[in-house]
Amino acid sequence: MSRCPECGTQALQCGDHTSSGQGIWTGEWPGDLECREWDWWTPFTHPNGTTEMVSDLNRLALAAARGEVRWDKQAERYR
């Protein structure tokens, strides 16, 4: 899933920057890199009952909405 290079949202969902093209696909889910760097994790329980820690993408989205992190369109990532 690639991001809009202008604002960081999913390219397919961004209606504001349709002429910007799509961002770089790195081979991993957008936001995983930032969550790993900032040590933002949340538990995920599988249907079989096992639990693992996964990137807390909700925390990243909330931090972006609150202005705690910003989209760097040159680097195509949150800072």
XYZ file of C-alpha atoms in Angstrom:
79
model
C 0.000 0.000 0.000
C 1.605 3.241 -1.049
C 1.043 6.631 0.493
C 0.227 9.975 -1.004
C 3.621 11.707 -1.094
C 2.014 15.056 -0.185
C 0.104 14.187 2.987
C 0.959 10.602 3.978
C -2.541 9.127 3.735
C -3.234 6.038 1.658
C -2.792 7.046 -1.978
C -6.056 5.354 -2.932
C -7.974 7.329 -0.281
C -6.432 10.741 -0.846
C -8.783 12.901 -2.860
C -6.839 16.125 -2.291
C -3.597 15.350 -4.132
C -4.656 13.220 -7.088
C -2.033 14.734 -9.399
C 0.847 13.989 -7.007
C 1.157 10.353 -7.980
C 1.865 7.571 -5.525
C 4.570 7.387 -2.929
C 7.356 4.869 -2.600
C 6.375 1.292 -1.723
C 9.001 0.038 0.719
C 7.658 -3.486 1.064
C 6.315 -2.921 4.572
C 3.104 -1.440 5.910
C 3.210 2.365 6.136
C 3.940 3.488 9.680
C 5.745 0.308 10.764
C 9.148 1.992 10.479
C 8.098 4.936 12.628
C 6.453 2.711 15.244
C 9.600 0.587 15.507
C 11.816 3.673 15.789
C 9.635 5.218 18.494
C 9.035 1.900 20.276
C 5.253 2.138 19.835
C 3.730 -1.335 20.231
C 0.341 -2.810 21.052
C -0.673 -6.404 21.829
C -2.515 -8.366 19.157
C -4.291 -11.603 20.077
C -4.674 -14.171 17.316
C -7.806 -16.352 17.059
C -5.834 -19.268 18.527
C -5.201 -17.245 21.708
C -1.539 -16.419 21.183
C -0.519 -12.794 21.603
C 2.253 -10.844 19.947
C 3.314 -7.208 19.981
C 2.668 -5.348 16.713
C 3.229 -1.785 15.529
C 0.764 0.610 17.164
C -0.514 2.279 13.999
C -3.484 3.721 15.894
C -1.103 5.620 18.159
C 0.711 6.942 15.099
C -2.567 8.090 13.518
C -3.619 9.837 16.738
C -0.222 11.498 17.099
C -0.506 12.795 13.528
C -4.050 14.075 14.130
C -2.885 15.875 17.272
C 0.090 17.426 15.502
C 2.590 15.524 17.652
C 4.248 14.123 14.514
C 4.278 15.611 11.041
C 4.482 14.177 7.552
C 7.837 14.919 5.886
C 6.991 14.818 2.188
C 10.669 14.914 1.128
C 11.475 11.762 3.137
C 7.935 10.328 2.678
C 7.616 9.443 6.354
C 6.510 10.851 9.699
C 8.971 12.793 11.860
